[in-house]
């Protein structure tokens, strides 16, 4: 599996050059965001016992059996209780997996009943929060059903499926499998059309998956640059940073560069350097530097957008490393922009 070394940035005190065990600083995928499910009094008592009892093995076995019931209502109730047990008590996650709940929960993800599908996805998400369960969930066949749920599910199902795939992608071997499952176009769709939580969850999952080159290519082919540029242009979206981090992984690809330009990304990046936060400015400079390093055509376009004055200001107010990148970009933009036949020829398709 080919893995490229991503651009290193510091975000909220963490380096995002490597996303290993916990990406919660990038997106809140630590537990499902679903509301509590209504339960009748007798069911609430059963749930309370499940959550507080230290000897709940018998109850767990019954819940697993109910997941395979012929009654959709019994399946829903069992999935709901397992989901809540896994959400409220982290130590229950291993118990539930050992009780054999993972495979029947995965089967629910393919249910035509949208509520049952949502319960199954959400329960799998909460179980995937335990590192010990990630490999078992993937080996049990969860990846393809979760990818399909991104297409067919409710908005909550899509959000929780994105989070579950994010968690599974933290096992390096799963990244290729998730990419090949068809999940990436649906994550791009969620990034473009989802609500705020959906966009945030999709961007986080895509950031993790796109540390692998073939997933970068899939994301660009799926049209990811359009929503990334749109989100970066909307300072009220609270998605400028997240979108820029994803773009920073993709921009080394030639296809990503041309797509960025076609979607109007250059003026957006220049605007960020003018009015963005310090972190946003540094990411925008890094992206533009990669865009311009080997292209006279792109340098001309960036210079014509008036990038040099804000870059000069940025070079005088940023960290040493960011200052160096800004100065390097300024030098490129000030170079003569004619006579470089080879570079120009390489950009004919722009």
PDB file of N, CA and C in Angstrom, residues 32 36 46-53 56-57 59-61 63 77-96 99 123 126-127:
ATOM      1  N   UNK A  32     -21.764   8.642  19.299  1.00  0.00           N
ATOM      2  CA  UNK A  32     -22.795   9.017  18.346  1.00  0.00           C
ATOM      3  C   UNK A  32     -23.504  10.283  18.804  1.00  0.00           C
ATOM      4  N   UNK A  36     -31.444  10.450  22.523  1.00  0.00           N
ATOM      5  CA  UNK A  36     -31.809   9.244  23.263  1.00  0.00           C
ATOM      6  C   UNK A  36     -33.108   8.687  22.698  1.00  0.00           C
ATOM      7  N   UNK A  46     -35.042  -2.455  32.173  1.00  0.00           N
ATOM      8  CA  UNK A  46     -34.144  -3.441  31.588  1.00  0.00           C
ATOM      9  C   UNK A  46     -32.838  -2.774  31.152  1.00  0.00           C
ATOM     10  N   UNK A  47     -32.972  -1.588  30.533  1.00  0.00           N
ATOM     11  CA  UNK A  47     -31.790  -0.863  30.084  1.00  0.00           C
ATOM     12  C   UNK A  47     -30.925  -0.450  31.270  1.00  0.00           C
ATOM     13  N   UNK A  48     -31.582   0.030  32.342  1.00  0.00           N
ATOM     14  CA  UNK A  48     -30.832   0.439  33.524  1.00  0.00           C
ATOM     15  C   UNK A  48     -30.046  -0.725  34.085  1.00  0.00           C
ATOM     16  N   UNK A  49     -30.680  -1.888  34.132  1.00  0.00           N
ATOM     17  CA  UNK A  49     -29.983  -3.078  34.625  1.00  0.00           C
ATOM     18  C   UNK A  49     -28.790  -3.412  33.745  1.00  0.00           C
ATOM     19  N   UNK A  50     -28.994  -3.247  32.439  1.00  0.00           N
ATOM     20  CA  UNK A  50     -27.912  -3.563  31.506  1.00  0.00           C
ATOM     21  C   UNK A  50     -26.721  -2.635  31.706  1.00  0.00           C
ATOM     22  N   UNK A  51     -27.010  -1.376  32.028  1.00  0.00           N
ATOM     23  CA  UNK A  51     -25.934  -0.402  32.139  1.00  0.00           C
ATOM     24  C   UNK A  51     -25.201  -0.465  33.471  1.00  0.00           C
ATOM     25  N   UNK A  52     -25.874  -0.926  34.523  1.00  0.00           N
ATOM     26  CA  UNK A  52     -25.244  -0.860  35.837  1.00  0.00           C
ATOM     27  C   UNK A  52     -24.834  -2.224  36.383  1.00  0.00           C
ATOM     28  N   UNK A  53     -25.396  -3.283  35.825  1.00  0.00           N
ATOM     29  CA  UNK A  53     -25.112  -4.597  36.386  1.00  0.00           C
ATOM     30  C   UNK A  53     -23.727  -5.074  36.004  1.00  0.00           C
ATOM     31  N   UNK A  56     -24.035  -8.876  33.642  1.00  0.00           N
ATOM     32  CA  UNK A  56     -25.038  -8.697  32.590  1.00  0.00           C
ATOM     33  C   UNK A  56     -24.834  -9.650  31.423  1.00  0.00           C
ATOM     34  N   UNK A  57     -24.050 -10.701  31.606  1.00  0.00           N
ATOM     35  CA  UNK A  57     -23.771 -11.620  30.493  1.00  0.00           C
ATOM     36  C   UNK A  57     -25.037 -12.256  29.952  1.00  0.00           C
ATOM     37  N   UNK A  59     -28.069 -11.104  30.054  1.00  0.00           N
ATOM     38  CA  UNK A  59     -28.829 -10.084  29.336  1.00  0.00           C
ATOM     39  C   UNK A  59     -28.191  -9.794  27.976  1.00  0.00           C
ATOM     40  N   UNK A  60     -26.883  -9.742  27.930  1.00  0.00           N
ATOM     41  CA  UNK A  60     -26.209  -9.508  26.655  1.00  0.00           C
ATOM     42  C   UNK A  60     -26.503 -10.627  25.662  1.00  0.00           C
ATOM     43  N   UNK A  61     -26.459 -11.856  26.151  1.00  0.00           N
ATOM     44  CA  UNK A  61     -26.773 -12.983  25.259  1.00  0.00           C
ATOM     45  C   UNK A  61     -28.190 -12.868  24.719  1.00  0.00           C
ATOM     46  N   UNK A  63     -29.882 -10.055  24.313  1.00  0.00           N
ATOM     47  CA  UNK A  63     -29.904  -8.952  23.352  1.00  0.00           C
ATOM     48  C   UNK A  63     -29.350  -9.387  21.996  1.00  0.00           C
ATOM     49  N   UNK A  77     -35.255  -2.721  19.481  1.00  0.00           N
ATOM     50  CA  UNK A  77     -35.055  -2.545  20.918  1.00  0.00           C
ATOM     51  C   UNK A  77     -33.677  -3.058  21.347  1.00  0.00           C
ATOM     52  N   UNK A  78     -33.288  -4.206  20.806  1.00  0.00           N
ATOM     53  CA  UNK A  78     -31.986  -4.775  21.172  1.00  0.00           C
ATOM     54  C   UNK A  78     -30.847  -3.892  20.680  1.00  0.00           C
ATOM     55  N   UNK A  79     -30.949  -3.422  19.441  1.00  0.00           N
ATOM     56  CA  UNK A  79     -29.906  -2.555  18.898  1.00  0.00           C
ATOM     57  C   UNK A  79     -29.821  -1.252  19.672  1.00  0.00           C
ATOM     58  N   UNK A  80     -30.991  -0.723  20.072  1.00  0.00           N
ATOM     59  CA  UNK A  80     -31.022   0.510  20.848  1.00  0.00           C
ATOM     60  C   UNK A  80     -30.305   0.328  22.179  1.00  0.00           C
ATOM     61  N   UNK A  81     -30.595  -0.773  22.867  1.00  0.00           N
ATOM     62  CA  UNK A  81     -29.993  -0.998  24.180  1.00  0.00           C
ATOM     63  C   UNK A  81     -28.484  -1.232  24.067  1.00  0.00           C
ATOM     64  N   UNK A  82     -28.083  -1.961  23.046  1.00  0.00           N
ATOM     65  CA  UNK A  82     -26.643  -2.184  22.852  1.00  0.00           C
ATOM     66  C   UNK A  82     -25.944  -0.872  22.542  1.00  0.00           C
ATOM     67  N   UNK A  83     -26.582  -0.065  21.704  1.00  0.00           N
ATOM     68  CA  UNK A  83     -26.001   1.235  21.377  1.00  0.00           C
ATOM     69  C   UNK A  83     -25.807   2.086  22.632  1.00  0.00           C
ATOM     70  N   UNK A  84     -26.806   2.107  23.507  1.00  0.00           N
ATOM     71  CA  UNK A  84     -26.706   2.921  24.715  1.00  0.00           C
ATOM     72  C   UNK A  84     -25.699   2.344  25.707  1.00  0.00           C
ATOM     73  N   UNK A  85     -25.662   1.028  25.802  1.00  0.00           N
ATOM     74  CA  UNK A  85     -24.667   0.406  26.683  1.00  0.00           C
ATOM     75  C   UNK A  85     -23.248   0.760  26.232  1.00  0.00           C
ATOM     76  N   UNK A  86     -23.030   0.742  24.930  1.00  0.00           N
ATOM     77  CA  UNK A  86     -21.699   1.027  24.401  1.00  0.00           C
ATOM     78  C   UNK A  86     -21.368   2.511  24.486  1.00  0.00           C
ATOM     79  N   UNK A  87     -22.391   3.358  24.452  1.00  0.00           N
ATOM     80  CA  UNK A  87     -22.153   4.791  24.515  1.00  0.00           C
ATOM     81  C   UNK A  87     -21.838   5.242  25.937  1.00  0.00           C
ATOM     82  N   UNK A  88     -22.577   4.735  26.891  1.00  0.00           N
ATOM     83  CA  UNK A  88     -22.490   5.253  28.256  1.00  0.00           C
ATOM     84  C   UNK A  88     -21.393   4.619  29.098  1.00  0.00           C
ATOM     85  N   UNK A  89     -21.015   3.397  28.754  1.00  0.00           N
ATOM     86  CA  UNK A  89     -19.999   2.714  29.548  1.00  0.00           C
ATOM     87  C   UNK A  89     -18.948   2.102  28.609  1.00  0.00           C
ATOM     88  N   UNK A  90     -17.817   2.765  28.460  1.00  0.00           N
ATOM     89  CA  UNK A  90     -16.783   2.264  27.532  1.00  0.00           C
ATOM     90  C   UNK A  90     -16.373   0.829  27.793  1.00  0.00           C
ATOM     91  N   UNK A  91     -16.383   0.395  29.070  1.00  0.00           N
ATOM     92  CA  UNK A  91     -15.967  -0.978  29.367  1.00  0.00           C
ATOM     93  C   UNK A  91     -16.942  -2.007  28.804  1.00  0.00           C
ATOM     94  N   UNK A  92     -18.171  -1.554  28.493  1.00  0.00           N
ATOM     95  CA  UNK A  92     -19.143  -2.481  27.912  1.00  0.00           C
ATOM     96  C   UNK A  92     -18.821  -2.834  26.463  1.00  0.00           C
ATOM     97  N   UNK A  93     -18.014  -2.008  25.792  1.00  0.00           N
ATOM     98  CA  UNK A  93     -17.781  -2.215  24.361  1.00  0.00           C
ATOM     99  C   UNK A  93     -17.107  -3.556  24.084  1.00  0.00           C
ATOM    100  N   UNK A  94     -16.145  -3.927  24.913  1.00  0.00           N
ATOM    101  CA  UNK A  94     -15.491  -5.216  24.727  1.00  0.00           C
ATOM    102  C   UNK A  94     -16.442  -6.349  25.094  1.00  0.00           C
ATOM    103  N   UNK A  95     -17.210  -6.185  26.168  1.00  0.00           N
ATOM    104  CA  UNK A  95     -18.174  -7.210  26.573  1.00  0.00           C
ATOM    105  C   UNK A  95     -19.173  -7.492  25.456  1.00  0.00           C
ATOM    106  N   UNK A  96     -19.670  -6.426  24.847  1.00  0.00           N
ATOM    107  CA  UNK A  96     -20.672  -6.580  23.785  1.00  0.00           C
ATOM    108  C   UNK A  96     -20.067  -7.306  22.582  1.00  0.00           C
ATOM    109  N   UNK A  99     -19.673 -10.928  23.272  1.00  0.00           N
ATOM    110  CA  UNK A  99     -20.966 -11.622  23.308  1.00  0.00           C
ATOM    111  C   UNK A  99     -21.481 -11.961  21.915  1.00  0.00           C
ATOM    112  N   UNK A 123     -24.875   1.698  16.703  1.00  0.00           N
ATOM    113  CA  UNK A 123     -24.285   0.736  17.636  1.00  0.00           C
ATOM    114  C   UNK A 123     -22.870   0.350  17.191  1.00  0.00           C
ATOM    115  N   UNK A 126     -20.423   3.113  18.066  1.00  0.00           N
ATOM    116  CA  UNK A 126     -20.029   3.154  19.476  1.00  0.00           C
ATOM    117  C   UNK A 126     -19.086   2.001  19.829  1.00  0.00           C
ATOM    118  N   UNK A 127     -19.288   0.851  19.216  1.00  0.00           N
ATOM    119  CA  UNK A 127     -18.375  -0.270  19.457  1.00  0.00           C
ATOM    120  C   UNK A 127     -17.005  -0.005  18.831  1.00  0.00           C
TER     121      UNK A 127
END
